[in-house]
CSV table of C-alpha atoms and ligand atoms in Angstrom, one decimal:
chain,number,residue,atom,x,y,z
H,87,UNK,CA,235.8,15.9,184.1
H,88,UNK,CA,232.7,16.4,186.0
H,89,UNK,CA,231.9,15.4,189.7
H,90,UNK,CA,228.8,12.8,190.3
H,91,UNK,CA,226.4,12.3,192.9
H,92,UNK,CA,225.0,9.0,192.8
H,93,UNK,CA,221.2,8.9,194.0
H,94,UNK,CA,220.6,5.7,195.6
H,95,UNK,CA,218.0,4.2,197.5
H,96,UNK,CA,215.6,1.0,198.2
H,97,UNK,CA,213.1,0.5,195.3
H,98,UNK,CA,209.9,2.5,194.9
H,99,UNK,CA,211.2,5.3,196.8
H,100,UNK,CA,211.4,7.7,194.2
H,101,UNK,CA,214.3,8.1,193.1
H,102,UNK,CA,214.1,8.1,189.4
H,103,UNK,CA,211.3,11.3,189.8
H,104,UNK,CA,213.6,13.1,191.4
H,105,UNK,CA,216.5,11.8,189.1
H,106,UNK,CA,213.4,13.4,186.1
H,107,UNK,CA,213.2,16.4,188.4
H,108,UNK,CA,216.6,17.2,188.7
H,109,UNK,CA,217.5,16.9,184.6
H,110,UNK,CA,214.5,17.0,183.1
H,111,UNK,CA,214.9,13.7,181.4
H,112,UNK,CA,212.0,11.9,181.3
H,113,UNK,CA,213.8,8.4,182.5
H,114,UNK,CA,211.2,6.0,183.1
H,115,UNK,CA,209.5,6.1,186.7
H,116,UNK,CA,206.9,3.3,187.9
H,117,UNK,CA,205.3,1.6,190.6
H,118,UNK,CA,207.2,-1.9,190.6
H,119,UNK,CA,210.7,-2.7,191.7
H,120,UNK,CA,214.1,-2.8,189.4
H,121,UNK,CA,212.2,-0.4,186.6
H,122,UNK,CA,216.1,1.4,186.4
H,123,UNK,CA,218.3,-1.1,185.8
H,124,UNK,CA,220.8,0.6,183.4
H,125,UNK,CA,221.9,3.9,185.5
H,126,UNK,CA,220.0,7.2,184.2
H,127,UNK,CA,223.1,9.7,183.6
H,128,UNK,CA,222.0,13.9,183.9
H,129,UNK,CA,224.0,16.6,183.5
H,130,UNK,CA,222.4,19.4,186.0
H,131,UNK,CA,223.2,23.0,185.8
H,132,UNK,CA,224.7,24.8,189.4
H,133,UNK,CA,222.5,27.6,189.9
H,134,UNK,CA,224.7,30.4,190.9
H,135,UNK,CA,223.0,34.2,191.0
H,136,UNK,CA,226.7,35.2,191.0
H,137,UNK,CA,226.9,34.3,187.7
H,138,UNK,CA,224.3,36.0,186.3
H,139,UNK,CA,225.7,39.5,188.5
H,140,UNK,CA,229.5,39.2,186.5
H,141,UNK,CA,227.8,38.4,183.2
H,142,UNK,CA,225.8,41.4,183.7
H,143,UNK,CA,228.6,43.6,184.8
H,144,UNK,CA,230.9,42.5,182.2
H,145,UNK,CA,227.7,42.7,179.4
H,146,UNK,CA,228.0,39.4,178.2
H,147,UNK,CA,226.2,37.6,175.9
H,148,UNK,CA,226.9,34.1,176.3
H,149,UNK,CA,226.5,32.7,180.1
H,150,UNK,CA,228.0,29.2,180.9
H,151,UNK,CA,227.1,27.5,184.4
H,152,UNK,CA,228.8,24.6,185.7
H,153,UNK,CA,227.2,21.3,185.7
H,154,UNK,CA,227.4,18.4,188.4
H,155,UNK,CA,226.4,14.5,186.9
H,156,UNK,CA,223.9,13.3,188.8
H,157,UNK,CA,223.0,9.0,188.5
H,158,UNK,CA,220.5,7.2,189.1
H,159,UNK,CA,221.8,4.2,190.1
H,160,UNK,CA,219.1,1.9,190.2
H,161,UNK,CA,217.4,0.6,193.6
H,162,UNK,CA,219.3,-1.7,196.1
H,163,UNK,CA,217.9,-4.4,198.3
H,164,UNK,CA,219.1,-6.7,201.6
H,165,UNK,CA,221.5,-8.9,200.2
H,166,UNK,CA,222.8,-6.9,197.5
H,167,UNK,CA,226.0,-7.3,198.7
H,168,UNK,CA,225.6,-11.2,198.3
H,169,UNK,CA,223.9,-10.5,194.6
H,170,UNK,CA,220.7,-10.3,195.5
H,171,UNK,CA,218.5,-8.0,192.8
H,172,UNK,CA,220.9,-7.0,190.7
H,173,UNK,CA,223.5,-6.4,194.0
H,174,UNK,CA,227.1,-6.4,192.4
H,175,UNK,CA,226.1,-4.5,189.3
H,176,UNK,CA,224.2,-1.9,191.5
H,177,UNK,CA,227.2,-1.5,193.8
H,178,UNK,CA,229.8,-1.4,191.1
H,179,UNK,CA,228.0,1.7,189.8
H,180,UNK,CA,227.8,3.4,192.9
H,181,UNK,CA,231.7,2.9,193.6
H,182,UNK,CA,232.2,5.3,190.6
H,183,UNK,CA,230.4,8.0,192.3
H,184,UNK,CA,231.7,10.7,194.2
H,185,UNK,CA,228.9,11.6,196.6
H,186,UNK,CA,225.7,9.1,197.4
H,187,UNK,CA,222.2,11.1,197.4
H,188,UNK,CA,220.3,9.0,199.6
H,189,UNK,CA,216.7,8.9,199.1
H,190,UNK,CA,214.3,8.0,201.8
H,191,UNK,CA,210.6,7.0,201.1
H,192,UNK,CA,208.5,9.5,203.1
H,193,UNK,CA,205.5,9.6,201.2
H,194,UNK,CA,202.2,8.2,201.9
H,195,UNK,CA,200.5,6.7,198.3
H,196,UNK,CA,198.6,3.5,198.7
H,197,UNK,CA,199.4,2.9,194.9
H,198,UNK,CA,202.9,2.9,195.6
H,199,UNK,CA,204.0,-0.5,196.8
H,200,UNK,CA,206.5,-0.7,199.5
H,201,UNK,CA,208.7,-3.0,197.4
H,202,UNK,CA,211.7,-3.9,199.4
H,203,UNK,CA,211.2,-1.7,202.2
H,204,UNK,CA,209.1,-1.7,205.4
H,205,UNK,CA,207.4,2.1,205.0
H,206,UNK,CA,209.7,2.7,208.3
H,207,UNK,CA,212.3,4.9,207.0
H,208,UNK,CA,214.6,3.7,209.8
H,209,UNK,CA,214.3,0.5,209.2
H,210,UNK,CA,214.9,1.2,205.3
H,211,UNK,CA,218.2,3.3,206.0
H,212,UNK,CA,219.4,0.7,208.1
H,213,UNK,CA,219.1,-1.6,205.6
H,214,UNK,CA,221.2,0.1,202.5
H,215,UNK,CA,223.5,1.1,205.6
H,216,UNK,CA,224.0,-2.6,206.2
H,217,UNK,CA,224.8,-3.6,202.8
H,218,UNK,CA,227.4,-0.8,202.0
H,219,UNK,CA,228.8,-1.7,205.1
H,220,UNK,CA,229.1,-5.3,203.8
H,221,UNK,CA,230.4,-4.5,200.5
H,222,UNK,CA,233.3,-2.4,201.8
H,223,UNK,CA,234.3,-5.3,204.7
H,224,UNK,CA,234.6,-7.3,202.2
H,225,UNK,CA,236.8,-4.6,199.8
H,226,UNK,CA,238.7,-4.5,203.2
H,227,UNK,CA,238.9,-8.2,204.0
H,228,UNK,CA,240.7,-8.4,200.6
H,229,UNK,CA,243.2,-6.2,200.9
H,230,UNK,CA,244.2,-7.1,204.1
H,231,UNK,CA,244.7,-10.5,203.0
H,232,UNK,CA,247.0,-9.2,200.3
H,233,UNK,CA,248.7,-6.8,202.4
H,234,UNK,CA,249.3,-10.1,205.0
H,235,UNK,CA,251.3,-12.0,202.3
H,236,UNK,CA,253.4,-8.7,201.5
H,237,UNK,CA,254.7,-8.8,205.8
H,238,UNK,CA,257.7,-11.4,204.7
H,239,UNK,CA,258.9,-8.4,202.5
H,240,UNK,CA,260.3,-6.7,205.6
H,241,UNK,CA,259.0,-3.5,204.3
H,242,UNK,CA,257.8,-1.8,207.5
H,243,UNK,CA,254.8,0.2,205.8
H,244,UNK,CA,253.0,-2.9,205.2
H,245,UNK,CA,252.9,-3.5,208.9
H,246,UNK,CA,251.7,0.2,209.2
H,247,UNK,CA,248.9,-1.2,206.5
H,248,UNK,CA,248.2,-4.1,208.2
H,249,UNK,CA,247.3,-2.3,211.9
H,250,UNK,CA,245.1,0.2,209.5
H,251,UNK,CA,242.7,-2.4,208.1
H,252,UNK,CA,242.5,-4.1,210.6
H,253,UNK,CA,241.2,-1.5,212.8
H,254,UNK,CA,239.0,0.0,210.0
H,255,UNK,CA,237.7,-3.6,209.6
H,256,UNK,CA,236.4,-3.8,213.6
H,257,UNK,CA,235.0,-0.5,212.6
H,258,UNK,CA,233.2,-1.9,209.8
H,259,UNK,CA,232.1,-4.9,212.0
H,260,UNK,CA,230.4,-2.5,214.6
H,261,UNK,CA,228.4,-1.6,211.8
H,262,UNK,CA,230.4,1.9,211.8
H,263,UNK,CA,230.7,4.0,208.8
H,264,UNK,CA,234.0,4.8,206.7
H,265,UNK,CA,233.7,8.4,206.7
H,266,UNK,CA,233.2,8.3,210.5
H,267,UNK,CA,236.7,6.1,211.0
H,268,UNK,CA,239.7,8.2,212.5
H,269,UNK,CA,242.3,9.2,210.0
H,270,UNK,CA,244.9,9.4,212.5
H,271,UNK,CA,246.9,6.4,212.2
H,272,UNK,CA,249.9,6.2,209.7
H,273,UNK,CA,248.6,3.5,207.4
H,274,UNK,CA,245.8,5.9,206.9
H,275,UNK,CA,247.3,7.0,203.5
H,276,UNK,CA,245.8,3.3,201.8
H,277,UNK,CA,241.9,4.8,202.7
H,278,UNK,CA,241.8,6.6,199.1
H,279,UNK,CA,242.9,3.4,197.6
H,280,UNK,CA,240.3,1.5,198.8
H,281,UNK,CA,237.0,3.8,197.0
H,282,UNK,CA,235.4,2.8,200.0
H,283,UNK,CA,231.4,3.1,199.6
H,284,UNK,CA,230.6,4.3,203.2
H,285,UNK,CA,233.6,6.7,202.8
H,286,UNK,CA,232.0,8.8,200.0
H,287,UNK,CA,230.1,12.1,201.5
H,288,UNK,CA,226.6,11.4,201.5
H,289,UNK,CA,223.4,13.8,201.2
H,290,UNK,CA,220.1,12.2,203.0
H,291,UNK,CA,216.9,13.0,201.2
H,292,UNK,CA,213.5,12.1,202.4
H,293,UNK,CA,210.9,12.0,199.6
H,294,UNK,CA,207.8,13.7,201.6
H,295,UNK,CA,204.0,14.0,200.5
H,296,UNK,CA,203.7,17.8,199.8
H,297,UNK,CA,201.4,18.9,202.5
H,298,UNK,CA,204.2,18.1,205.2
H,299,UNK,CA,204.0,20.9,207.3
H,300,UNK,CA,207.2,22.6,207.9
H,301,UNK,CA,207.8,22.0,211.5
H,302,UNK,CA,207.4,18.0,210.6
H,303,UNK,CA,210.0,18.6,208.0
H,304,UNK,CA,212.4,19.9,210.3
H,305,UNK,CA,211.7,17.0,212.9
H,306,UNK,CA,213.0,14.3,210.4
H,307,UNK,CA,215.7,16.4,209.7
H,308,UNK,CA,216.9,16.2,213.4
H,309,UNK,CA,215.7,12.3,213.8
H,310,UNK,CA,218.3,11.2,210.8
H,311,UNK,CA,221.3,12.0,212.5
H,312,UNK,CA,220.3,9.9,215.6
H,313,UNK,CA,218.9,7.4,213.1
H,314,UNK,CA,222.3,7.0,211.8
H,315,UNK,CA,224.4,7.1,214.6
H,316,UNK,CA,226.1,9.9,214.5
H,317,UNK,CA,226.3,13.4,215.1
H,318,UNK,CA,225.7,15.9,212.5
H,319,UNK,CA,224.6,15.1,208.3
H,320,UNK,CA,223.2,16.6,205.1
H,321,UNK,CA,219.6,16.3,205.0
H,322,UNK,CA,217.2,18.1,203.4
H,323,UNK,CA,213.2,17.1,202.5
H,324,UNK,CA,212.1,17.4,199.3
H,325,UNK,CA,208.9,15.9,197.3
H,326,UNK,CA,210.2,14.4,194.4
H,327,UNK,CA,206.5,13.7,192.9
H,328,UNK,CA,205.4,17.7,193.2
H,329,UNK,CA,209.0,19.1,192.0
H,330,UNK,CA,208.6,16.9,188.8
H,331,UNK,CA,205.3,18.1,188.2
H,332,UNK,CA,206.5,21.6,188.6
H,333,UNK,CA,208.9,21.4,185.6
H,334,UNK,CA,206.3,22.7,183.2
H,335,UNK,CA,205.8,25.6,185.3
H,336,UNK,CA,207.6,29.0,184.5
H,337,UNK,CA,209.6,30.1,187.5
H,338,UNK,CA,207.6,32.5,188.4
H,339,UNK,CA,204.4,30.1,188.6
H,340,UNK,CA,206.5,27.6,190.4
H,341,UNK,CA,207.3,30.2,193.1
H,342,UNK,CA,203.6,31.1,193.9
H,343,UNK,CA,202.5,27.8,193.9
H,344,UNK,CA,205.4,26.7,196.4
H,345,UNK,CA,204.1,29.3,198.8
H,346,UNK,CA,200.5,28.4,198.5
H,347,UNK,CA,201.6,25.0,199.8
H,348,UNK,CA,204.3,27.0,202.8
H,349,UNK,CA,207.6,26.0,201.0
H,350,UNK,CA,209.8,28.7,201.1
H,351,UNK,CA,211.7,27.6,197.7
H,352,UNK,CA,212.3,24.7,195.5
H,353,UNK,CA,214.0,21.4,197.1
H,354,UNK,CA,215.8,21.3,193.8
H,355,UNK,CA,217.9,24.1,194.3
H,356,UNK,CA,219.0,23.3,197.5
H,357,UNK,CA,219.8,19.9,196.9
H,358,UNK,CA,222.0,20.6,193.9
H,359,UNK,CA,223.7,23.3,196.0
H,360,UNK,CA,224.0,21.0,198.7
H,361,UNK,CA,225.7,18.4,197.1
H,362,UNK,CA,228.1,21.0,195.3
H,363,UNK,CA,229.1,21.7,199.1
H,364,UNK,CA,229.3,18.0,199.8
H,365,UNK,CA,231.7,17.1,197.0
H,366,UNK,CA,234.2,20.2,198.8
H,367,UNK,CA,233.9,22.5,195.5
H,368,UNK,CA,234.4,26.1,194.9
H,369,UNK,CA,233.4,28.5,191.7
H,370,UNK,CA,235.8,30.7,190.1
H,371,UNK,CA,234.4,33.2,187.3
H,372,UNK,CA,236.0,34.1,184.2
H,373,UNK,CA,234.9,37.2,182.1
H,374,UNK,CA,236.3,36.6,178.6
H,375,UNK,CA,235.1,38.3,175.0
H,376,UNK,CA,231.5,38.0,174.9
H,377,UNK,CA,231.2,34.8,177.5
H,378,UNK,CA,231.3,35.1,181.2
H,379,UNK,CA,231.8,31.3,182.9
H,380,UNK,CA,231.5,29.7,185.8
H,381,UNK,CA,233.9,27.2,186.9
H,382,UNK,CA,234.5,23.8,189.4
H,383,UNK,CA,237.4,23.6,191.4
H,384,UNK,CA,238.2,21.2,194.7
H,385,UNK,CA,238.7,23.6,197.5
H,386,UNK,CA,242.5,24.8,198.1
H,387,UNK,CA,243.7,24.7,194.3
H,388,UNK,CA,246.2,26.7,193.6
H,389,UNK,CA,245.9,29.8,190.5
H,390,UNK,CA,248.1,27.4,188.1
H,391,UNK,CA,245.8,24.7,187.9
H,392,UNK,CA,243.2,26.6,188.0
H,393,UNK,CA,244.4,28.0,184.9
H,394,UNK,CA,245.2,24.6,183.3
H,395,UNK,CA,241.4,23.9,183.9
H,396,UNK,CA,240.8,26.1,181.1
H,397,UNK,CA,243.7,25.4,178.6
H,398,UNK,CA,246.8,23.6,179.3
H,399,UNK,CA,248.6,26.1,177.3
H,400,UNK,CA,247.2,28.9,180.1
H,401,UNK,CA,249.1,26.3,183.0
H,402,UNK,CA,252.2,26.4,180.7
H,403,UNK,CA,252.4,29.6,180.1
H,404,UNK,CA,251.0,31.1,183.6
H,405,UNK,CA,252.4,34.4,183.8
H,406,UNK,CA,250.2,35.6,186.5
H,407,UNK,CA,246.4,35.9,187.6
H,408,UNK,CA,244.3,39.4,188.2
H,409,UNK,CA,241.7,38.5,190.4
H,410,UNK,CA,239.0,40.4,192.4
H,411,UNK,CA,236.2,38.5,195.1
H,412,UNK,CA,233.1,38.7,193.3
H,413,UNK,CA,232.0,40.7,196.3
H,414,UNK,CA,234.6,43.3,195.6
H,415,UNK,CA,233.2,43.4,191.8
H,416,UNK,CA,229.6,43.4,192.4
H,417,UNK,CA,230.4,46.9,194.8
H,418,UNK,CA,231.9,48.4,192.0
H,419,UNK,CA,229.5,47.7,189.1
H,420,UNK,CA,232.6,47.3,186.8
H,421,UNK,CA,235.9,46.4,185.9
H,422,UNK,CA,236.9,49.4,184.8
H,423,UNK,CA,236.3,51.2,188.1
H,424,UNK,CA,237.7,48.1,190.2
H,425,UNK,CA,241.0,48.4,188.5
H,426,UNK,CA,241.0,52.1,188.7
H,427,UNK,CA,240.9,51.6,192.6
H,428,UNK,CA,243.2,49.1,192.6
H,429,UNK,CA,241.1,46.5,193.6
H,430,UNK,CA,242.6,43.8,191.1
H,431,UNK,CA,245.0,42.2,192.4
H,432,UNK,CA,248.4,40.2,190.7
H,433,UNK,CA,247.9,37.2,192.0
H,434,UNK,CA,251.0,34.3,191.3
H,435,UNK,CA,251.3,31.1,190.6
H,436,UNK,CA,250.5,29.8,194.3
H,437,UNK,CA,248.1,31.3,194.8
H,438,UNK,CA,244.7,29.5,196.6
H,439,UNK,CA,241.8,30.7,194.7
H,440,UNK,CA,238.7,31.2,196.8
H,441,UNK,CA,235.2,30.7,196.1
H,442,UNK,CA,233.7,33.5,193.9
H,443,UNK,CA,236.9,35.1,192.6
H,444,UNK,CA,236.2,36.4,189.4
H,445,UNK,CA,240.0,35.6,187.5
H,446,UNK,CA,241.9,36.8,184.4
H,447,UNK,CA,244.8,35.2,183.8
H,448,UNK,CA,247.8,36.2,181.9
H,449,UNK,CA,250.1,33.7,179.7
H,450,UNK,CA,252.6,33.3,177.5
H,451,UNK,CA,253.2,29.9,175.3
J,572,GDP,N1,202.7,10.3,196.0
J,572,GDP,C1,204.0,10.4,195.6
J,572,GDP,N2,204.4,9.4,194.7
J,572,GDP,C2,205.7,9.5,194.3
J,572,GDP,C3,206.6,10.4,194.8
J,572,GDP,N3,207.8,10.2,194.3
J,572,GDP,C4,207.7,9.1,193.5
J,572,GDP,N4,206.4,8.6,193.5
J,572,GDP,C5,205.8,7.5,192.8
J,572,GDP,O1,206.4,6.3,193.3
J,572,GDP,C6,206.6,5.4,192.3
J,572,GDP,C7,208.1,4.9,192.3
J,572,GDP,O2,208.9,6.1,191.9
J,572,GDP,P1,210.3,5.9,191.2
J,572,GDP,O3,210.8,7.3,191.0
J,572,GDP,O4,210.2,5.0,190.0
J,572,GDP,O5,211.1,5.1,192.3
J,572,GDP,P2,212.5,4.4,192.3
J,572,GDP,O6,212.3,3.0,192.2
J,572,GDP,O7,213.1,4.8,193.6
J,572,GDP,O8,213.3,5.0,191.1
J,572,GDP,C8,206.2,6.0,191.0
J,572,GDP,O9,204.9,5.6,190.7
J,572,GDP,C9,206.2,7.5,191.3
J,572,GDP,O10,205.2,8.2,190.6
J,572,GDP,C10,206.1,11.4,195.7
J,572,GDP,O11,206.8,12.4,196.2
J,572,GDP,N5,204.8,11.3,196.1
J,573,MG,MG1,214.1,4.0,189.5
């Protein structure tokens, strides 16, 4: 199973160039509303230079990156949430996601209609805001109408339930976010239930023209939190149109020609790394044979699963893990001299792997 970041947006604002940009798919990008109406599905690697470091220390010849699924879900529009465009279809796909990539128009091109939106990126955020919003009152209304008839039960955590929506559902009618609702109260536990679309983590992109000069850049990055009325979020700039182009380049071209222009790397990079953060996940390393692999696991998984992740048979038969931080490895320059220090350690079956350990696991089935 692999995690998804749905990119989402109003029309026109890009978001199937940088969908191309990220995957190299050539999905079809134009000038007029609705062009993506079936969801463009990429598979895009993680760049990780820590996996190149253990495939070089352990001399192997196959290398295998994870991937994230990034979709292109296809542009929304005021009213969605009432079926307007194509609203219900657009918002079912994007309750399948696990983080939203939210793009904001931010470039100038008098060929590019503003189709839905108002070329005011506030105004533009504020309306997709609005309509997630709506679609998860309503998920809300509806289970608190269930929950209602359940009261006559007697059971006392439906009245636990009951207080919970209700509050999230004045929340929701302040035009608050999900993710930004406190978590505190005991009927909290029905949240993950609800796949709430304003509860997913969410990355902020603005789409700029490529001549932005850096300080500009790093003013929108501070206006978007205020914009969205709250304190801190993931934002980055990026210019979906140039970073497409830039596919044909080799990397080393594509390097020089970002610092002609004063960009200190590719967007791309960043944001895939960004939304890896975002979705809470951590990279373990395994250096098997001739392949050395990276691998995806939620923060705080224990050594087990992580095993299972590879074969069931390894969860089965989990004797026990050897693990060293990649750190640890990469001071060494090899296994050999890692273990000879005692720098491997036996980890057990409880054990909370941490981002970058480089694993071997021992089983028995
Ligand atoms: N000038 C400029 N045009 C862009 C940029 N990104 C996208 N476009 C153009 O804007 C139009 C709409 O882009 P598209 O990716 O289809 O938008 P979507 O509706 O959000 O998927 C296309 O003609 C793109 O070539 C950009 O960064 N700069
Ligand atoms: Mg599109």
């Amino acid at each position: 199973m692999s995690f998804k970041c749905g990119i989402i947006g109003l029309p026109n604002v890009g978001k199937t160039t940088l969908f191309n940009a990220l995957t190299c798919l050539e999905a079809e990008a134009a000038s007029y509303p609705f062009c993506t109406i079936e969801p463009n599905i990429g598979m895009v690697s993680v760049p990780d230079p820590r996996l190149e470091k253990v495939a070089e220390i352990a001399g192997a010849e196959k290398i295998t990156p994870n991937y994230i699924e990034f979709v292109d879900v296809a542009g929304l529009v005021k009213g969605a949430s009432r079926g307007e465009g194509l609203g219900n279809r657009f918002l079912a796909n994007i309750r399948e996601v696990d983080a939203l990539i939210h793009v904001l128009r931010h470039f100038s091109d008098p060929n590019v209609a503003y189709a839905a939106g108002t070329g005011n990126w506030r105004e533009d955020l504020a309306v997709i805001q609005f309509e997630l919003i709506m679609a998860d009152l309503e998920t809300v209304r509806n289970r608190r109408e269930k929950t209602s008839k359940m009261l006559k039960t007697g059971e006392p955590r439906y009245k636990e339930e009951l207080s919970f929506l209700e509050k999230l559902e004045g929340h929701l009618n302040q035009e608050g976010l999900a993710r930004d609702f406190a978590l505190k109260d005991k009927g909290s536990y029905i949240m993950q239930e609800l796949f709430l679309l304003t509860a997913k983590p969410a990355l902020y992109v603005f789409n700029v023209d490529e001549d932005l000069t850096e300080q500009e850049r790093e003013n929108l990055k501070r206006e978007l939190p205020d914009a969205l009325g709250c304190e801190r979020a993931e934002v980055l700039t990026i210019s979906a149109g140039m970073e497409e182009e830039l596919n044909d380049f080799s990397i080393e071209e594509k390097q020089e020609f970002l610092e002609g222009l004063g960009w200190a790397h590719s967007g791309l990079d960043e944001l895939i790394n960004t939304s890896y953060r975002l979705l809470n996940l951590i990279t373990f390393f395994t250096a098997k044979g001739k392949e050395t692999r990276a691998w995806t696991l939620p923060e705080g998984t224990r050594a087990v699963k992580a095993a299972g992740k590879i074969h069931t048979d390894m969860e089965r038969g989990f004797i026990r893990a050897e693990v060293i931080s990649f750190h640890a490895l990469e001071q060494e320059g090899s296994f050999a001299r890692a273990r000879e220090k005692g720098l491997m350690r036996l980890e057990g079956k409880d054990y909370v792997v941490q981002d970058g350990d480089v694993i071997q696991f021992r089983f028995n089935v």
